[in-house]
Amino acid sequence: MIDRLDLVLRQVLLSGVPVPATQLSFQPPNQDWQQRVAGGVGLWLSCALVDLREDRHRRTTESRIEPDTLRRIRAPFRMRCHYLISAWNSAKDGTGTNGAQIDATGAEHALLGSAVSTLLDNAPLTPAEILVPVDLATLPESWREASFDTEVLPPEGFPKLAEFWGNQGRTAGWRPSVWLAVTVPVTPSPIQLGGIVTHIVTGLGTETFGETLIDLGGLVLDATGAHAAAPVPLMGALVTVTNPAGQLCARDISTADGHFVLSGLRPGDYRISARSASHAPLAPAPVTVPLAAPGPLELQFT
């Protein structure tokens, strides 16, 4: 997940910062990085991920339940990703072989300024405006149409800047850095609440039920051809229930998991059938509501 945020940042920075793609890295500016810079040519940009925090001010306990799959979908929490961006130059301040003065530090400052301008111009970061479709498709689904809260140079400054540079090796020294904070949603995995509901009884009235309505749940399976030995859920099947007079009482279309729910049925005898574009229709079969045995009602195309 974080590597996908790195991808967004990389594409943003490369759009406005004059460094080759091979010299923009998310490697910390430690001794290995410094050796890379010293052995190379030109300007380099380090975008080190230095901290991860949950934005608890935006935490919520809200959730929703998908009725067809019986999964609880929890609201995403917000993760703040903190980066320190520093500019580096393979050249050193001084006099070149041709006698010209080399202002390596000034070039680093110019590069850092370009990074700030580019980030500000693109804040808040919106992946759909930055990535090509093939790269956008690799992001978590909740990111693809989102905009990320983006803070460039928060006024309080990075609180552990001296400690950060002190841990990068004795030759690192201290140098100015851009503190960038990007907040992204992290969606928890759905919670499966259990199997499909066989039926739900709803009573209308106060002390005594005036009317009982039942929701009948079931599963459509494909048991044709290669699936004969191990039936698989069938999506898109139209399931209908009629009364003895042939009147339609309820209908539903099976989900990707093969589930269907027929709502608002009164207790009694019915006939149930199913149709699918890729199969011959199932002959109507008798069914009594509520079901005598627990468990979902299975309809199989054979």
Tab-separated table of C-alpha atoms in Angstrom:
chain	number	residue	atom	x	y	z
A	1	MET	CA	0.000	0.000	0.000
A	2	ILE	CA	2.672	2.519	0.956
A	3	ASP	CA	4.609	1.636	-2.177
A	4	ARG	CA	1.562	2.823	-4.166
A	5	LEU	CA	1.725	6.182	-2.394
A	6	ASP	CA	5.432	6.280	-3.262
A	7	LEU	CA	4.428	5.796	-6.892
A	8	VAL	CA	2.060	8.776	-6.749
A	9	LEU	CA	4.740	10.972	-5.164
A	10	ARG	CA	7.364	9.846	-7.664
A	11	GLN	CA	5.195	10.766	-10.648
A	12	VAL	CA	4.287	14.134	-9.143
A	13	LEU	CA	7.884	15.073	-8.395
A	14	LEU	CA	9.224	13.888	-11.745
A	15	SER	CA	6.657	16.123	-13.455
A	16	GLY	CA	8.287	19.259	-12.074
A	17	VAL	CA	11.697	18.514	-10.565
A	18	PRO	CA	14.779	18.455	-12.837
A	19	VAL	CA	16.279	15.108	-11.814
A	20	PRO	CA	16.456	11.814	-13.734
A	21	ALA	CA	14.070	9.104	-12.561
A	22	THR	CA	17.035	6.987	-11.452
A	23	GLN	CA	18.215	9.775	-9.137
A	24	LEU	CA	14.912	10.208	-7.301
A	25	SER	CA	14.737	7.590	-4.575
A	26	PHE	CA	12.829	6.704	-1.432
A	27	GLN	CA	16.010	5.349	0.120
A	28	PRO	CA	16.921	7.058	3.415
A	29	PRO	CA	19.915	9.408	3.019
A	30	ASN	CA	22.226	7.091	4.959
A	31	GLN	CA	25.814	6.188	4.131
A	32	ASP	CA	24.759	3.891	1.272
A	33	TRP	CA	22.820	6.755	-0.277
A	34	GLN	CA	25.702	9.159	0.183
A	35	GLN	CA	28.029	6.738	-1.602
A	36	ARG	CA	25.593	6.530	-4.512
A	37	VAL	CA	25.535	10.302	-4.800
A	38	ALA	CA	29.316	10.608	-4.500
A	39	GLY	CA	29.820	8.031	-7.250
A	40	GLY	CA	27.302	9.629	-9.601
A	41	VAL	CA	26.809	12.846	-11.505
A	42	GLY	CA	24.357	15.711	-11.080
A	43	LEU	CA	21.496	16.332	-8.681
A	44	TRP	CA	19.677	13.766	-6.565
A	45	LEU	CA	16.470	13.787	-4.506
A	46	SER	CA	15.854	11.623	-1.429
A	47	CYS	CA	12.221	11.146	-0.290
A	48	ALA	CA	12.588	9.256	2.976
A	49	LEU	CA	9.504	7.895	4.746
A	50	VAL	CA	10.192	8.772	8.373
A	51	ASP	CA	6.946	8.249	10.295
A	52	LEU	CA	3.455	6.740	10.130
A	53	ARG	CA	0.600	7.887	12.364
A	54	GLU	CA	-3.152	7.388	12.516
A	55	ASP	CA	-5.154	10.609	12.284
A	56	ARG	CA	-7.378	9.833	15.254
A	57	HIS	CA	-9.271	13.105	14.978
A	58	ARG	CA	-10.966	11.578	11.937
A	59	ARG	CA	-11.594	8.136	13.399
A	60	THR	CA	-15.160	6.860	13.173
A	61	THR	CA	-16.865	3.668	14.289
A	62	GLU	CA	-19.428	3.808	11.495
A	63	SER	CA	-20.018	0.646	9.502
A	64	ARG	CA	-22.558	-0.753	7.076
A	65	ILE	CA	-23.808	-4.264	6.378
A	66	GLU	CA	-24.096	-5.697	2.880
A	67	PRO	CA	-27.393	-7.612	3.044
A	68	ASP	CA	-26.610	-10.000	0.199
A	69	THR	CA	-23.227	-11.180	1.434
A	70	LEU	CA	-23.789	-10.536	5.163
A	71	ARG	CA	-20.505	-8.690	5.561
A	72	ARG	CA	-19.892	-5.700	7.815
A	73	ILE	CA	-17.953	-2.995	5.972
A	74	ARG	CA	-16.078	-0.767	8.394
A	75	ALA	CA	-15.232	2.841	7.670
A	76	PRO	CA	-11.600	3.412	6.659
A	77	PHE	CA	-9.156	4.893	9.121
A	78	ARG	CA	-6.744	7.632	8.079
A	79	MET	CA	-2.996	7.098	8.003
A	80	ARG	CA	-0.611	10.062	7.908
A	81	CYS	CA	2.603	9.293	6.052
A	82	HIS	CA	5.484	11.649	6.834
A	83	TYR	CA	8.324	12.148	4.353
A	84	LEU	CA	11.523	14.173	4.578
A	85	ILE	CA	12.697	15.302	1.152
A	86	SER	CA	16.307	16.415	0.775
A	87	ALA	CA	18.374	17.547	-2.226
A	88	TRP	CA	21.866	16.278	-2.983
A	89	ASN	CA	24.600	17.109	-5.461
A	90	SER	CA	27.425	14.882	-6.661
A	91	ALA	CA	29.517	18.029	-7.151
A	92	LYS	CA	31.029	20.015	-4.292
A	93	ASP	CA	31.296	23.738	-3.699
A	94	GLY	CA	34.586	25.123	-4.937
A	95	THR	CA	36.518	25.725	-8.122
A	96	GLY	CA	36.130	23.435	-11.114
A	97	THR	CA	38.927	22.166	-13.353
A	98	ASN	CA	38.258	25.040	-15.737
A	99	GLY	CA	38.569	27.599	-12.982
A	100	ALA	CA	34.833	28.293	-12.743
A	101	GLN	CA	33.175	28.455	-9.357
A	102	ILE	CA	30.844	25.542	-8.528
A	103	ASP	CA	27.827	26.490	-6.432
A	104	ALA	CA	26.715	22.964	-5.531
A	105	THR	CA	24.768	24.133	-2.477
A	106	GLY	CA	22.852	26.689	-4.531
A	107	ALA	CA	21.887	23.976	-7.018
A	108	GLU	CA	20.614	21.826	-4.149
A	109	HIS	CA	18.531	24.731	-2.860
A	110	ALA	CA	17.079	25.323	-6.325
A	111	LEU	CA	16.158	21.638	-6.566
A	112	LEU	CA	14.516	21.733	-3.154
A	113	GLY	CA	12.553	24.820	-4.198
A	114	SER	CA	11.338	23.015	-7.318
A	115	ALA	CA	10.144	20.135	-5.146
A	116	VAL	CA	8.188	22.523	-2.900
A	117	SER	CA	6.573	24.297	-5.868
A	118	THR	CA	5.635	21.022	-7.538
A	119	LEU	CA	4.057	19.604	-4.393
A	120	LEU	CA	2.111	22.804	-3.694
A	121	ASP	CA	0.872	22.973	-7.285
A	122	ASN	CA	-0.476	19.416	-7.016
A	123	ALA	CA	-1.948	19.568	-3.508
A	124	PRO	CA	-4.145	17.859	-2.574
A	125	LEU	CA	-2.686	14.838	-4.315
A	126	THR	CA	-5.278	13.171	-6.549
A	127	PRO	CA	-4.047	9.889	-8.054
A	128	ALA	CA	-6.549	9.978	-10.938
A	129	GLU	CA	-4.994	13.264	-12.104
A	130	ILE	CA	-1.424	12.030	-11.731
A	131	LEU	CA	-1.192	8.404	-12.840
A	132	VAL	CA	-1.835	6.811	-16.205
A	133	PRO	CA	-4.731	4.294	-16.149
A	134	VAL	CA	-2.507	1.211	-15.996
A	135	ASP	CA	-0.781	2.554	-12.855
A	136	LEU	CA	-4.014	3.872	-11.349
A	137	ALA	CA	-5.470	0.353	-11.526
A	138	THR	CA	-2.737	-0.900	-9.156
A	139	LEU	CA	-3.922	1.374	-6.332
A	140	PRO	CA	-6.404	0.295	-3.644
A	141	GLU	CA	-9.913	0.833	-4.985
A	142	SER	CA	-10.734	3.475	-2.364
A	143	TRP	CA	-7.802	5.585	-3.599
A	144	ARG	CA	-8.677	5.743	-7.280
A	145	GLU	CA	-11.231	8.550	-7.032
A	146	ALA	CA	-9.942	10.091	-3.805
A	147	SER	CA	-7.906	13.188	-3.046
A	148	PHE	CA	-5.326	12.880	-0.270
A	149	ASP	CA	-4.945	15.560	2.382
A	150	THR	CA	-1.486	16.959	1.648
A	151	GLU	CA	0.550	19.198	3.948
A	152	VAL	CA	3.733	20.722	2.551
A	153	LEU	CA	6.017	22.355	5.146
A	154	PRO	CA	3.714	22.152	8.200
A	155	PRO	CA	4.405	25.258	10.318
A	156	GLU	CA	5.534	23.352	13.414
A	157	GLY	CA	8.409	21.718	11.533
A	158	PHE	CA	9.543	18.120	11.812
A	159	PRO	CA	10.091	17.626	15.574
A	160	LYS	CA	12.973	15.145	15.336
A	161	LEU	CA	14.999	16.612	12.495
A	162	ALA	CA	18.285	16.670	14.433
A	163	GLU	CA	17.769	13.071	15.564
A	164	PHE	CA	16.989	12.024	11.999
A	165	TRP	CA	20.202	13.445	10.565
A	166	GLY	CA	22.207	12.155	13.500
A	167	ASN	CA	21.190	8.604	12.565
A	168	GLN	CA	22.230	8.811	8.901
A	169	GLY	CA	25.955	8.410	9.479
A	170	ARG	CA	28.791	10.704	10.537
A	171	THR	CA	29.338	12.063	7.045
A	172	ALA	CA	25.721	13.104	6.514
A	173	GLY	CA	25.807	16.315	8.488
A	174	TRP	CA	22.657	18.393	8.514
A	175	ARG	CA	20.843	19.825	5.538
A	176	PRO	CA	17.490	21.539	4.931
A	177	SER	CA	14.574	19.234	4.191
A	178	VAL	CA	10.987	19.479	3.049
A	179	TRP	CA	8.576	17.905	5.491
A	180	LEU	CA	5.625	16.406	3.622
A	181	ALA	CA	2.599	14.771	5.279
A	182	VAL	CA	0.070	12.860	3.165
A	183	THR	CA	-3.051	11.284	4.690
A	184	VAL	CA	-4.489	8.224	2.950
A	185	PRO	CA	-7.522	6.030	3.737
A	186	VAL	CA	-6.904	2.458	4.866
A	187	THR	CA	-9.963	0.228	4.521
A	188	PRO	CA	-10.158	-2.701	6.984
A	189	SER	CA	-11.105	-6.104	5.621
A	190	PRO	CA	-14.864	-6.854	5.724
A	191	ILE	CA	-16.136	-8.951	8.627
A	192	GLN	CA	-18.190	-11.985	7.626
A	193	LEU	CA	-21.234	-12.083	9.880
A	194	GLY	CA	-22.267	-15.634	9.034
A	195	GLY	CA	-24.116	-17.647	6.420
A	196	ILE	CA	-27.015	-16.342	4.402
A	197	VAL	CA	-30.274	-15.863	6.274
A	198	THR	CA	-32.821	-18.611	5.565
A	199	HIS	CA	-35.760	-16.437	6.552
A	200	ILE	CA	-36.583	-13.355	8.575
A	201	VAL	CA	-39.956	-13.034	10.309
A	202	THR	CA	-41.387	-9.556	10.788
A	203	GLY	CA	-44.516	-9.032	12.853
A	204	LEU	CA	-46.780	-6.072	12.253
A	205	GLY	CA	-48.747	-5.153	15.338
A	206	THR	CA	-48.125	-4.609	19.023
A	207	GLU	CA	-49.011	-7.381	21.446
A	208	THR	CA	-50.063	-9.845	18.748
A	209	PHE	CA	-48.788	-10.112	15.223
A	210	GLY	CA	-51.329	-8.876	12.724
A	211	GLU	CA	-49.277	-10.107	9.742
A	212	THR	CA	-46.134	-12.157	9.330
A	213	LEU	CA	-43.787	-11.413	6.434
A	214	ILE	CA	-40.799	-13.600	5.654
A	215	ASP	CA	-37.586	-12.988	3.697
A	216	LEU	CA	-36.446	-16.184	2.008
A	217	GLY	CA	-32.727	-16.508	1.284
A	218	GLY	CA	-31.008	-18.926	-1.016
A	219	LEU	CA	-28.158	-19.755	-3.344
A	220	VAL	CA	-28.034	-20.308	-7.113
A	221	LEU	CA	-25.424	-22.830	-8.281
A	222	ASP	CA	-24.088	-23.821	-11.686
A	223	ALA	CA	-23.729	-27.621	-11.813
A	224	THR	CA	-23.469	-27.947	-15.583
A	225	GLY	CA	-20.585	-29.337	-17.619
A	226	ALA	CA	-17.225	-28.991	-15.882
A	227	HIS	CA	-18.989	-27.861	-12.684
A	228	ALA	CA	-21.085	-31.009	-12.316
A	229	ALA	CA	-18.845	-32.495	-9.623
A	230	ALA	CA	-18.309	-29.218	-7.770
A	231	PRO	CA	-21.067	-26.648	-8.390
A	232	VAL	CA	-20.080	-22.970	-8.330
A	233	PRO	CA	-22.139	-19.856	-7.473
A	234	LEU	CA	-23.962	-18.353	-10.446
A	235	MET	CA	-24.291	-14.589	-10.808
A	236	GLY	CA	-27.131	-12.826	-12.619
A	237	ALA	CA	-29.817	-15.503	-12.397
A	238	LEU	CA	-33.391	-14.214	-12.080
A	239	VAL	CA	-35.151	-16.007	-9.215
A	240	THR	CA	-38.944	-15.710	-8.971
A	241	VAL	CA	-41.627	-16.961	-6.599
A	242	THR	CA	-45.284	-17.305	-7.598
A	243	ASN	CA	-48.363	-18.283	-5.632
A	244	PRO	CA	-50.587	-21.247	-6.578
A	245	ALA	CA	-52.572	-18.931	-8.874
A	246	GLY	CA	-49.416	-18.125	-10.832
A	247	GLN	CA	-49.120	-14.535	-9.584
A	248	LEU	CA	-45.607	-13.165	-9.060
A	249	CYS	CA	-44.940	-12.599	-5.359
A	250	ALA	CA	-41.195	-11.818	-5.221
A	251	ARG	CA	-38.116	-11.739	-7.413
A	252	ASP	CA	-34.378	-11.132	-7.079
A	253	ILE	CA	-31.179	-11.472	-9.123
A	254	SER	CA	-28.344	-13.564	-7.719
A	255	THR	CA	-25.169	-11.762	-6.678
A	256	ALA	CA	-21.569	-12.624	-7.535
A	257	ASP	CA	-21.693	-15.101	-4.631
A	258	GLY	CA	-24.864	-16.695	-6.013
A	259	HIS	CA	-27.002	-15.339	-3.160
A	260	PHE	CA	-30.560	-14.085	-3.511
A	261	VAL	CA	-33.186	-12.803	-1.076
A	262	LEU	CA	-36.931	-12.913	-1.774
A	263	SER	CA	-38.576	-10.373	0.506
A	264	GLY	CA	-42.016	-9.893	1.980
A	265	LEU	CA	-43.530	-13.379	1.617
A	266	ARG	CA	-46.477	-14.491	3.731
A	267	PRO	CA	-46.335	-18.018	5.153
A	268	GLY	CA	-47.711	-20.523	2.683
A	269	ASP	CA	-47.058	-22.635	-0.393
A	270	TYR	CA	-45.299	-21.223	-3.454
A	271	ARG	CA	-43.489	-22.275	-6.597
A	272	ILE	CA	-39.922	-21.085	-7.164
A	273	SER	CA	-37.974	-20.993	-10.418
A	274	ALA	CA	-34.855	-19.403	-11.891
A	275	ARG	CA	-33.661	-18.223	-15.285
A	276	SER	CA	-30.160	-17.507	-16.564
A	277	ALA	CA	-29.020	-16.193	-19.932
A	278	SER	CA	-26.497	-19.019	-20.213
A	279	HIS	CA	-28.704	-21.915	-19.069
A	280	ALA	CA	-32.082	-23.456	-19.741
A	281	PRO	CA	-34.661	-22.204	-17.200
A	282	LEU	CA	-35.297	-24.251	-14.090
A	283	ALA	CA	-38.730	-25.833	-13.922
A	284	PRO	CA	-40.873	-24.354	-11.124
A	285	ALA	CA	-40.507	-26.321	-7.892
A	286	PRO	CA	-42.788	-26.262	-4.838
A	287	VAL	CA	-41.539	-24.488	-1.732
A	288	THR	CA	-43.231	-23.868	1.609
A	289	VAL	CA	-42.484	-20.672	3.525
A	290	PRO	CA	-41.004	-20.717	6.100
A	291	LEU	CA	-38.646	-23.544	5.210
A	292	ALA	CA	-38.959	-26.686	7.284
A	293	ALA	CA	-35.191	-27.257	7.455
A	294	PRO	CA	-32.525	-24.682	8.376
A	295	GLY	CA	-29.991	-23.497	5.835
A	296	PRO	CA	-30.212	-21.625	2.535
A	297	LEU	CA	-32.432	-22.855	-0.267
A	298	GLU	CA	-30.283	-24.134	-3.147
A	299	LEU	CA	-31.258	-23.849	-6.794
A	300	GLN	CA	-29.008	-25.775	-9.184
A	301	PHE	CA	-28.732	-25.517	-12.944
A	302	THR	CA	-27.809	-29.026	-14.134
